[in-house]
Structures are given as structure tokens and as C-alpha cells.
Amino acid sequence: MRFVCRCEEVTEEEIVRLAKEGYSLEEIKRMTRMGMGLCQGRTCLRIAARIIAGIQGKDLSEIKLPTSRQPVVPVELGKLNEAFVKSKDE
Amino acid sequence: MVEEYDVVIVGSGPAGLAAAEVLGGEVSVCVLDEQPYAGGQLIKQTHKFFGSKEHFAGWRGIDIAEYLIGEVKRRGVELKQQHRVLGYYAEEDLVVAEDENGKLHEIRGKKYLFATGAMENMFVFENNDLPGIFGAGAAQTLMNMYGVKPGTRVVMLGAGNIGLIVSYQMLQAGIDVAMILDASPTIGGYHVHAAKVVRAGVPIRTRYTVKRAIGEDKLEAVEIVKLDENWSPIDGTEEIVEADLLCISIGLSPVIELFAQAGCRIEYVPFLGGYVPVHNKFMKTTNEKIFVAGDASGIEEASTAMVEGKIAALAMLGDLKNVDIEDRIMHEFESLAKLRTGFFGRRPKEGKIQMEKLASKYGL
């Protein structure tokens, strides 16, 4: 297998197929979970952007990266919830 | 409770530490970093730096880190290692960091320097998920930080400085370096680093790349192939090279998530390594609270990262306090220009010229 996103096991074949159908990087992310794993797309998004640009005849500067959201590193949801509850009490 | 500082620096690599050195004693500063040791990539660098005396010529990276950490602490900067920054929250204007005990901290600065560095690029080939395939920097971390030998025989892809230096360090660690490949027609790194591995008997093959990884549960061999002038594989030139380690060293990309969360404008500038936050020559982004320095602002070297860190620090100081920074900042601009002279400085230099144009387009 030729992996683009190792965290979520998304292959090059899958990205190529979706790019040929005209989907954007953001859309492919939502459809495949590419970039939604442990590394939050640090590795795969740039590779995928290049593949999509090539297939859709675009310049890389025209490919917008998906919105970056917190947390950028894995954290236990319980910890976030704890902090949220505490901040409400304050 | 929100912890408040004048300046919050994310990243204790060369850029972050150099900035903290300038700011310490002048304003309140805290530095957040996810690693157990400060110094970023510097502490893995056992080779001596080039340049002039001002840029630590003749020093090894690890000694530069030790010196800067000492200076920063002496100036009263709070160096918080094992603090992983989860994100920048624009509405509350703060970063959240998780410490080594899993406790979350809300930390706010009047200014922020995100010196988040870079991430190694990967590429796509058959079986690229087999254990034994590493970024060269990751393998270097295992060896130089944790004393772990990542394998016994390596194929290195990429003859830039990182590929060459890590290959040499692997030889020192007793790893057999089968060969160094590079898809481009020439060796990308400095001659002095290439000469060292070639003298040790390691072949460097230009216009070669990895076709596929071979192995059941882990890497057992690498199939390599020669490329023609159009970078296409030439049929019939495939060779199988036995190896339990394949290191990929084909470039770095700036780590930019925090900038994106802070609403900083991001543009694609190939000469700077890809998507980078737009910044002016004072290292200020399109969000006036947020500054950038080092590889996060464009892939370059530790020496330029340190100067950029100082420039960002001086600019923040000028914004925060009524102090005259002009002479000092002019000196750093000259210093940066000196570092970017010559053959290897031409790409970042061109990238930064493009960046200045983008910055003025966005009113910076």
C-alpha cells in the first residue's frame, strides 16, 4: 500500500480517485479522515495538497489548507472537560 | 487562573532561546516546549557550526544550547519544558499547555513568539508504513537523545545537510550506511559534510530514489531506482538493497498550526519550505500580537534562526517598552544578510524577498 496519511490509513489511490472527481482538500479530509489522526495532518496534508494540485491543474498556492483547530497534540478529553468545568466555576 | 506574562514564547529551539536571551531581564518571559530538554534541534547537533564568531562558529550545537539555556535562566526567564501547547484560543487570547503531570495551564502574553520549528517531509512509495522507516531527524533523536540504535544497516534518502550529517552520526553509532540516495542530479548539502561520509566509504548516488520498501512485519530491504532528466524512473535500473532502516531526509515543512489559530495570514512560498505565516522583516505576522522566528518562518539554519529570534525579541521589546531598539535591530539585519550570502543562502534569501512583498500586500 502507498500511504499518504499513516495515522488514519488513507492511501494515495483514494486521494487520487477523489481528486479526479473534483473534491477539494477540505472535502477529502472530511470524507476520508485524512489529517484527523494523531499528527493532525502535519505529514499528509502537504502531500495530499500536491497530489490534488497536480490532478486538478492548480498551483499549490491555490490549495487552501483545512482550518486548524485545537488541540494540535493529543490530550485526554477528561482533562479538557475538567478544565472547562473549573473555568465555569470561577 | 490565567498565568500572565509580557511575552510567551512557544518553542525552546535556537530561535526561541535567542529571543528569550534578549528579552530576559527586560520584560517577564516564559518559554513553553514539549520536549524534556531545551535547545530544540541544537542538542542533537554534534558537528561544529560555520560562520563568524558572532554566530558561534566552531561551536557544536549542543554547546550552543547549553550556553543559551544558562544565559536565559540567569536573566530570570521561566523555561517550562514538557509543556505541550494544545493551541492558541483567539477569543480568550491565550495558549493552553499540558504539563508533564497532565495539568492544563492557561497562559497569556501581551505578545507571543511562536518559534515552533519544522516537521520532516515524507513521501509516498509502496509499503511506506513498514516499521524501520523513519524521518532522518527522528532516527537522529533516537540515537543522540535516547541512546537507541534505530537499526543496523541504513539506506538514507536525501543528500542534503541533514541526510549527510545523520549518516555520519550513524557511522559513529556503529550503523552500517549502505548508501545515500538523492533524486536531484547534485548533492544538496555542504561539501565538507559530503566529503566526510564519502571518505568513510559510503556511496552517494544522485538521480536515485526509493521505489518500494520490502518486508513482512518490518523493513528487510529497499528497492531503489535510477531517475532520468525528467525525474521519471528508468525501467530496468531497479536494485534491491538489504536494510532494516530507511531514513527519509527530503526536506522540512514549517509548523504553522498556532499561527492559523491566531488568524495569521498564511501563504505558500516554495523557497521557504511551503505554507508559512506572512511576516515582515521585524518577524511580525498579520496579527500584531504574534511574532515568528526560525524554521516556522521559512526553512533555514540554526544560525539564522537565532538572529531571527533576536530580531523578533527586539521588535516586541520596542512595542512593549519605550526603548530605542534601532541600532541593535539594524545590527541584526546586517548579521542576517551576512549569513544569507553565498550559494546556500540564495533560496531563503529569495524566499524572504518574496515574503517582504507579501507582507506589504497585507499592509505590514
mmCIF file of N, CA and C in Angstrom, chain A:
data_model
loop_
_atom_site.group_PDB
_atom_site.id
_atom_site.type_symbol
_atom_site.label_atom_id
_atom_site.label_comp_id
_atom_site.label_asym_id
_atom_site.label_seq_id
_atom_site.Cartn_x
_atom_site.Cartn_y
_atom_site.Cartn_z
ATOM 1 N N MET A 1 0.842 -1.200 0.000
ATOM 2 C CA MET A 1 0.000 0.000 0.000
ATOM 3 C C MET A 1 0.877 1.250 0.000
ATOM 4 N N ARG A 2 0.379 2.270 -0.659
ATOM 5 C CA ARG A 2 1.090 3.555 -0.700
ATOM 6 C C ARG A 2 0.293 4.543 0.145
ATOM 7 N N PHE A 3 0.760 4.756 1.384
ATOM 8 C CA PHE A 3 0.005 5.583 2.307
ATOM 9 C C PHE A 3 0.355 7.071 2.177
ATOM 10 N N VAL A 4 -0.674 7.891 2.192
ATOM 11 C CA VAL A 4 -0.489 9.338 2.300
ATOM 12 C C VAL A 4 -0.628 9.731 3.773
ATOM 13 N N CYS A 5 -1.718 9.242 4.417
ATOM 14 C CA CYS A 5 -1.970 9.538 5.832
ATOM 15 C C CYS A 5 -1.796 8.239 6.607
ATOM 16 N N ARG A 6 -0.687 8.161 7.349
ATOM 17 C CA ARG A 6 -0.403 6.923 8.081
ATOM 18 C C ARG A 6 -1.250 6.815 9.349
ATOM 19 N N CYS A 7 -1.625 7.952 9.932
ATOM 20 C CA CYS A 7 -2.422 7.907 11.163
ATOM 21 C C CYS A 7 -3.796 7.277 10.889
ATOM 22 N N GLU A 8 -4.432 7.682 9.826
ATOM 23 C CA GLU A 8 -5.793 7.236 9.533
ATOM 24 C C GLU A 8 -5.843 6.260 8.359
ATOM 25 N N GLU A 9 -4.660 5.811 7.912
ATOM 26 C CA GLU A 9 -4.545 4.805 6.852
ATOM 27 C C GLU A 9 -5.318 5.181 5.587
ATOM 28 N N VAL A 10 -4.990 6.326 5.043
ATOM 29 C CA VAL A 10 -5.589 6.757 3.778
ATOM 30 C C VAL A 10 -4.529 6.630 2.693
ATOM 31 N N THR A 11 -4.890 5.944 1.596
ATOM 32 C CA THR A 11 -3.895 5.653 0.560
ATOM 33 C C THR A 11 -3.891 6.710 -0.544
ATOM 34 N N GLU A 12 -2.814 6.686 -1.310
ATOM 35 C CA GLU A 12 -2.673 7.577 -2.454
ATOM 36 C C GLU A 12 -3.790 7.333 -3.475
ATOM 37 N N GLU A 13 -4.100 6.051 -3.674
ATOM 38 C CA GLU A 13 -5.136 5.652 -4.625
ATOM 39 C C GLU A 13 -6.465 6.365 -4.321
ATOM 40 N N GLU A 14 -6.806 6.401 -3.031
ATOM 41 C CA GLU A 14 -8.059 7.010 -2.589
ATOM 42 C C GLU A 14 -8.058 8.529 -2.847
ATOM 43 N N ILE A 15 -6.936 9.158 -2.529
ATOM 44 C CA ILE A 15 -6.832 10.609 -2.727
ATOM 45 C C ILE A 15 -6.918 10.932 -4.222
ATOM 46 N N VAL A 16 -6.217 10.140 -5.034
ATOM 47 C CA VAL A 16 -6.204 10.376 -6.480
ATOM 48 C C VAL A 16 -7.623 10.252 -7.036
ATOM 49 N N ARG A 17 -8.330 9.202 -6.598
ATOM 50 C CA ARG A 17 -9.700 8.973 -7.091
ATOM 51 C C ARG A 17 -10.597 10.169 -6.752
ATOM 52 N N LEU A 18 -10.522 10.633 -5.518
ATOM 53 C CA LEU A 18 -11.385 11.743 -5.086
ATOM 54 C C LEU A 18 -10.971 13.064 -5.752
ATOM 55 N N ALA A 19 -9.668 13.240 -5.924
ATOM 56 C CA ALA A 19 -9.193 14.470 -6.576
ATOM 57 C C ALA A 19 -9.680 14.514 -8.019
ATOM 58 N N LYS A 20 -9.684 13.350 -8.687
ATOM 59 C CA LYS A 20 -10.166 13.282 -10.077
ATOM 60 C C LYS A 20 -11.646 13.619 -10.163
ATOM 61 N N GLU A 21 -12.384 13.288 -9.100
ATOM 62 C CA GLU A 21 -13.809 13.627 -9.073
ATOM 63 C C GLU A 21 -14.044 15.098 -8.744
ATOM 64 N N GLY A 22 -12.952 15.807 -8.446
ATOM 65 C CA GLY A 22 -13.058 17.259 -8.269
ATOM 66 C C GLY A 22 -13.155 17.746 -6.840
ATOM 67 N N TYR A 23 -12.999 16.842 -5.881
ATOM 68 C CA TYR A 23 -13.121 17.261 -4.485
ATOM 69 C C TYR A 23 -11.907 18.073 -4.031
ATOM 70 N N SER A 24 -12.149 18.989 -3.108
ATOM 71 C CA SER A 24 -11.078 19.829 -2.575
ATOM 72 C C SER A 24 -10.378 19.119 -1.421
ATOM 73 N N LEU A 25 -9.268 19.706 -0.986
ATOM 74 C CA LEU A 25 -8.516 19.140 0.139
ATOM 75 C C LEU A 25 -9.392 19.022 1.386
ATOM 76 N N GLU A 26 -10.112 20.096 1.682
ATOM 77 C CA GLU A 26 -11.006 20.126 2.849
ATOM 78 C C GLU A 26 -12.062 19.012 2.748
ATOM 79 N N GLU A 27 -12.624 18.867 1.557
ATOM 80 C CA GLU A 27 -13.663 17.837 1.368
ATOM 81 C C GLU A 27 -13.084 16.430 1.502
ATOM 82 N N ILE A 28 -11.907 16.234 0.929
ATOM 83 C CA ILE A 28 -11.275 14.906 1.001
ATOM 84 C C ILE A 28 -10.940 14.573 2.457
ATOM 85 N N LYS A 29 -10.533 15.596 3.212
ATOM 86 C CA LYS A 29 -10.257 15.390 4.641
ATOM 87 C C LYS A 29 -11.519 14.870 5.348
ATOM 88 N N ARG A 30 -12.635 15.536 5.099
ATOM 89 C CA ARG A 30 -13.880 15.142 5.765
ATOM 90 C C ARG A 30 -14.360 13.763 5.333
ATOM 91 N N MET A 31 -14.129 13.427 4.037
ATOM 92 C CA MET A 31 -14.623 12.142 3.523
ATOM 93 C C MET A 31 -13.789 10.965 4.001
ATOM 94 N N THR A 32 -12.482 11.189 4.176
ATOM 95 C CA THR A 32 -11.594 10.050 4.447
ATOM 96 C C THR A 32 -11.028 10.023 5.864
ATOM 97 N N ARG A 33 -11.148 11.110 6.612
ATOM 98 C CA ARG A 33 -10.496 11.304 7.916
ATOM 99 C C ARG A 33 -8.994 11.563 7.775
ATOM 100 N N MET A 34 -8.512 11.741 6.540
ATOM 101 C CA MET A 34 -7.112 12.083 6.349
ATOM 102 C C MET A 34 -6.786 13.363 7.135
ATOM 103 N N GLY A 35 -5.698 13.330 7.893
ATOM 104 C CA GLY A 35 -5.291 14.528 8.630
ATOM 105 C C GLY A 35 -6.018 14.717 9.942
ATOM 106 N N MET A 36 -6.833 13.749 10.332
ATOM 107 C CA MET A 36 -7.597 13.891 11.574
ATOM 108 C C MET A 36 -7.091 12.952 12.659
ATOM 109 N N GLY A 37 -5.909 12.375 12.449
ATOM 110 C CA GLY A 37 -5.345 11.443 13.423
ATOM 111 C C GLY A 37 -4.359 12.113 14.360
ATOM 112 N N LEU A 38 -3.455 11.296 14.901
ATOM 113 C CA LEU A 38 -2.517 11.743 15.932
ATOM 114 C C LEU A 38 -1.730 12.983 15.545
ATOM 115 N N CYS A 39 -1.228 13.040 14.313
ATOM 116 C CA CYS A 39 -0.344 14.158 13.957
ATOM 117 C C CYS A 39 -1.132 15.339 13.413
ATOM 118 N N GLN A 40 -2.450 15.198 13.314
ATOM 119 C CA GLN A 40 -3.315 16.292 12.880
ATOM 120 C C GLN A 40 -2.906 16.861 11.512
ATOM 121 N N GLY A 41 -2.441 15.970 10.652
ATOM 122 C CA GLY A 41 -2.210 16.371 9.260
ATOM 123 C C GLY A 41 -0.871 17.006 8.962
ATOM 124 N N ARG A 42 0.021 17.019 9.959
ATOM 125 C CA ARG A 42 1.316 17.656 9.710
ATOM 126 C C ARG A 42 2.084 16.976 8.587
ATOM 127 N N THR A 43 1.889 15.650 8.458
ATOM 128 C CA THR A 43 2.620 14.911 7.432
ATOM 129 C C THR A 43 1.837 14.860 6.118
ATOM 130 N N CYS A 44 0.575 14.493 6.196
ATOM 131 C CA CYS A 44 -0.159 14.110 4.989
ATOM 132 C C CYS A 44 -0.766 15.281 4.219
ATOM 133 N N LEU A 45 -1.152 16.352 4.912
ATOM 134 C CA LEU A 45 -1.901 17.406 4.214
ATOM 135 C C LEU A 45 -1.086 18.009 3.073
ATOM 136 N N ARG A 46 0.222 18.159 3.311
ATOM 137 C CA ARG A 46 1.070 18.761 2.277
ATOM 138 C C ARG A 46 1.243 17.813 1.089
ATOM 139 N N ILE A 47 1.344 16.500 1.389
ATOM 140 C CA ILE A 47 1.460 15.515 0.301
ATOM 141 C C ILE A 47 0.162 15.509 -0.501
ATOM 142 N N ALA A 48 -0.961 15.493 0.211
ATOM 143 C CA ALA A 48 -2.262 15.460 -0.449
ATOM 144 C C ALA A 48 -2.482 16.732 -1.274
ATOM 145 N N ALA A 49 -2.068 17.860 -0.737
ATOM 146 C CA ALA A 49 -2.228 19.134 -1.462
ATOM 147 C C ALA A 49 -1.501 19.063 -2.797
ATOM 148 N N ARG A 50 -0.305 18.473 -2.778
ATOM 149 C CA ARG A 50 0.492 18.346 -4.000
ATOM 150 C C ARG A 50 -0.210 17.441 -5.018
ATOM 151 N N ILE A 51 -0.744 16.307 -4.542
ATOM 152 C CA ILE A 51 -1.435 15.370 -5.436
ATOM 153 C C ILE A 51 -2.649 16.060 -6.073
ATOM 154 N N ILE A 52 -3.430 16.740 -5.236
ATOM 155 C CA ILE A 52 -4.655 17.387 -5.722
ATOM 156 C C ILE A 52 -4.309 18.492 -6.721
ATOM 157 N N ALA A 53 -3.292 19.286 -6.403
ATOM 158 C CA ALA A 53 -2.883 20.369 -7.309
ATOM 159 C C ALA A 53 -2.500 19.795 -8.673
ATOM 160 N N GLY A 54 -1.738 18.699 -8.657
ATOM 161 C CA GLY A 54 -1.290 18.056 -9.900
ATOM 162 C C GLY A 54 -2.470 17.588 -10.739
ATOM 163 N N ILE A 55 -3.406 16.899 -10.104
ATOM 164 C CA ILE A 55 -4.534 16.310 -10.830
ATOM 165 C C ILE A 55 -5.508 17.385 -11.318
ATOM 166 N N GLN A 56 -5.733 18.399 -10.483
ATOM 167 C CA GLN A 56 -6.729 19.416 -10.849
ATOM 168 C C GLN A 56 -6.093 20.601 -11.588
ATOM 169 N N GLY A 57 -4.808 20.478 -11.921
ATOM 170 C CA GLY A 57 -4.132 21.515 -12.711
ATOM 171 C C GLY A 57 -4.073 22.861 -12.006
ATOM 172 N N LYS A 58 -3.871 22.820 -10.687
ATOM 173 C CA LYS A 58 -3.811 24.063 -9.922
ATOM 174 C C LYS A 58 -2.390 24.297 -9.418
ATOM 175 N N ASP A 59 -2.112 25.551 -9.055
ATOM 176 C CA ASP A 59 -0.873 25.868 -8.374
ATOM 177 C C ASP A 59 -1.090 25.592 -6.886
ATOM 178 N N LEU A 60 -0.013 25.173 -6.208
ATOM 179 C CA LEU A 60 -0.172 24.867 -4.773
ATOM 180 C C LEU A 60 -0.667 26.070 -3.973
ATOM 181 N N SER A 61 -0.324 27.265 -4.433
ATOM 182 C CA SER A 61 -0.770 28.457 -3.704
ATOM 183 C C SER A 61 -2.293 28.618 -3.764
ATOM 184 N N GLU A 62 -2.927 27.908 -4.708
ATOM 185 C CA GLU A 62 -4.397 27.979 -4.802
ATOM 186 C C GLU A 62 -5.077 26.955 -3.894
ATOM 187 N N ILE A 63 -4.296 26.022 -3.351
ATOM 188 C CA ILE A 63 -4.877 24.989 -2.482
ATOM 189 C C ILE A 63 -4.834 25.501 -1.039
ATOM 190 N N LYS A 64 -6.001 25.675 -0.468
ATOM 191 C CA LYS A 64 -6.063 26.176 0.917
ATOM 192 C C LYS A 64 -6.010 24.999 1.885
ATOM 193 N N LEU A 65 -5.194 25.137 2.915
ATOM 194 C CA LEU A 65 -5.140 24.098 3.949
ATOM 195 C C LEU A 65 -6.436 24.141 4.753
ATOM 196 N N PRO A 66 -6.906 22.980 5.233
ATOM 197 C CA PRO A 66 -8.119 22.981 6.065
ATOM 198 C C PRO A 66 -7.905 23.794 7.347
ATOM 199 N N THR A 67 -8.978 24.268 7.944
ATOM 200 C CA THR A 67 -8.903 25.048 9.183
ATOM 201 C C THR A 67 -8.199 24.244 10.273
ATOM 202 N N SER A 68 -7.246 24.895 10.954
ATOM 203 C CA SER A 68 -6.532 24.232 12.039
ATOM 204 C C SER A 68 -7.265 24.499 13.348
ATOM 205 N N ARG A 69 -7.567 23.429 14.083
ATOM 206 C CA ARG A 69 -8.300 23.591 15.341
ATOM 207 C C ARG A 69 -7.504 23.020 16.509
ATOM 208 N N GLN A 70 -7.789 23.543 17.721
ATOM 209 C CA GLN A 70 -7.203 22.987 18.928
ATOM 210 C C GLN A 70 -7.944 21.684 19.252
ATOM 211 N N PRO A 71 -7.316 20.723 19.903
ATOM 212 C CA PRO A 71 -5.902 20.671 20.267
ATOM 213 C C PRO A 71 -5.033 20.159 19.112
ATOM 214 N N VAL A 72 -3.810 20.686 19.016
ATOM 215 C CA VAL A 72 -2.914 20.251 17.931
ATOM 216 C C VAL A 72 -2.135 19.005 18.316
ATOM 217 N N VAL A 73 -2.114 18.695 19.620
ATOM 218 C CA VAL A 73 -1.486 17.442 20.071
ATOM 219 C C VAL A 73 -2.543 16.661 20.857
ATOM 220 N N PRO A 74 -2.426 15.345 20.912
ATOM 221 C CA PRO A 74 -3.457 14.557 21.592
ATOM 222 C C PRO A 74 -3.542 14.903 23.076
ATOM 223 N N VAL A 75 -4.751 15.010 23.605
ATOM 224 C CA VAL A 75 -4.958 15.266 25.026
ATOM 225 C C VAL A 75 -6.214 14.513 25.453
ATOM 226 N N GLU A 76 -6.225 14.038 26.701
ATOM 227 C CA GLU A 76 -7.396 13.296 27.172
ATOM 228 C C GLU A 76 -8.592 14.243 27.282
ATOM 229 N N LEU A 77 -9.725 13.783 26.750
ATOM 230 C CA LEU A 77 -10.930 14.624 26.778
ATOM 231 C C LEU A 77 -11.326 14.959 28.219
ATOM 232 N N GLY A 78 -11.109 14.003 29.135
ATOM 233 C CA GLY A 78 -11.438 14.226 30.540
ATOM 234 C C GLY A 78 -10.727 15.451 31.105
ATOM 235 N N LYS A 79 -9.464 15.629 30.679
ATOM 236 C CA LYS A 79 -8.677 16.762 31.181
ATOM 237 C C LYS A 79 -9.268 18.083 30.686
ATOM 238 N N LEU A 80 -9.646 18.075 29.408
ATOM 239 C CA LEU A 80 -10.247 19.290 28.838
ATOM 240 C C LEU A 80 -11.551 19.600 29.561
ATOM 241 N N ASN A 81 -12.343 18.554 29.821
ATOM 242 C CA ASN A 81 -13.630 18.731 30.491
ATOM 243 C C ASN A 81 -13.441 19.270 31.905
ATOM 244 N N GLU A 82 -12.453 18.684 32.612
ATOM 245 C CA GLU A 82 -12.125 19.125 33.965
ATOM 246 C C GLU A 82 -11.827 20.626 33.967
ATOM 247 N N ALA A 83 -10.984 21.017 33.043
ATOM 248 C CA ALA A 83 -10.581 22.430 32.957
ATOM 249 C C ALA A 83 -11.781 23.307 32.617
ATOM 250 N N PHE A 84 -12.674 22.790 31.768
ATOM 251 C CA PHE A 84 -13.855 23.535 31.358
ATOM 252 C C PHE A 84 -14.798 23.761 32.547
ATOM 253 N N VAL A 85 -15.030 22.676 33.309
ATOM 254 C CA VAL A 85 -15.906 22.761 34.475
ATOM 255 C C VAL A 85 -15.330 23.744 35.482
ATOM 256 N N LYS A 86 -13.998 23.670 35.697
ATOM 257 C CA LYS A 86 -13.345 24.548 36.658
ATOM 258 C C LYS A 86 -13.470 26.014 36.239
ATOM 259 N N SER A 87 -13.276 26.258 34.950
ATOM 260 C CA SER A 87 -13.314 27.646 34.477
ATOM 261 C C SER A 87 -14.731 28.219 34.588
ATOM 262 N N LYS A 88 -15.754 27.332 34.516
ATOM 263 C CA LYS A 88 -17.136 27.789 34.677
ATOM 264 C C LYS A 88 -17.417 28.167 36.136
ATOM 265 N N ASP A 89 -16.802 27.369 37.058
ATOM 266 C CA ASP A 89 -16.973 27.648 38.495
ATOM 267 C C ASP A 89 -16.349 28.972 38.885
ATOM 268 N N GLU A 90 -15.252 29.320 38.246
ATOM 269 C CA GLU A 90 -14.570 30.563 38.559
ATOM 270 C C GLU A 90 -15.433 31.697 38.084
#
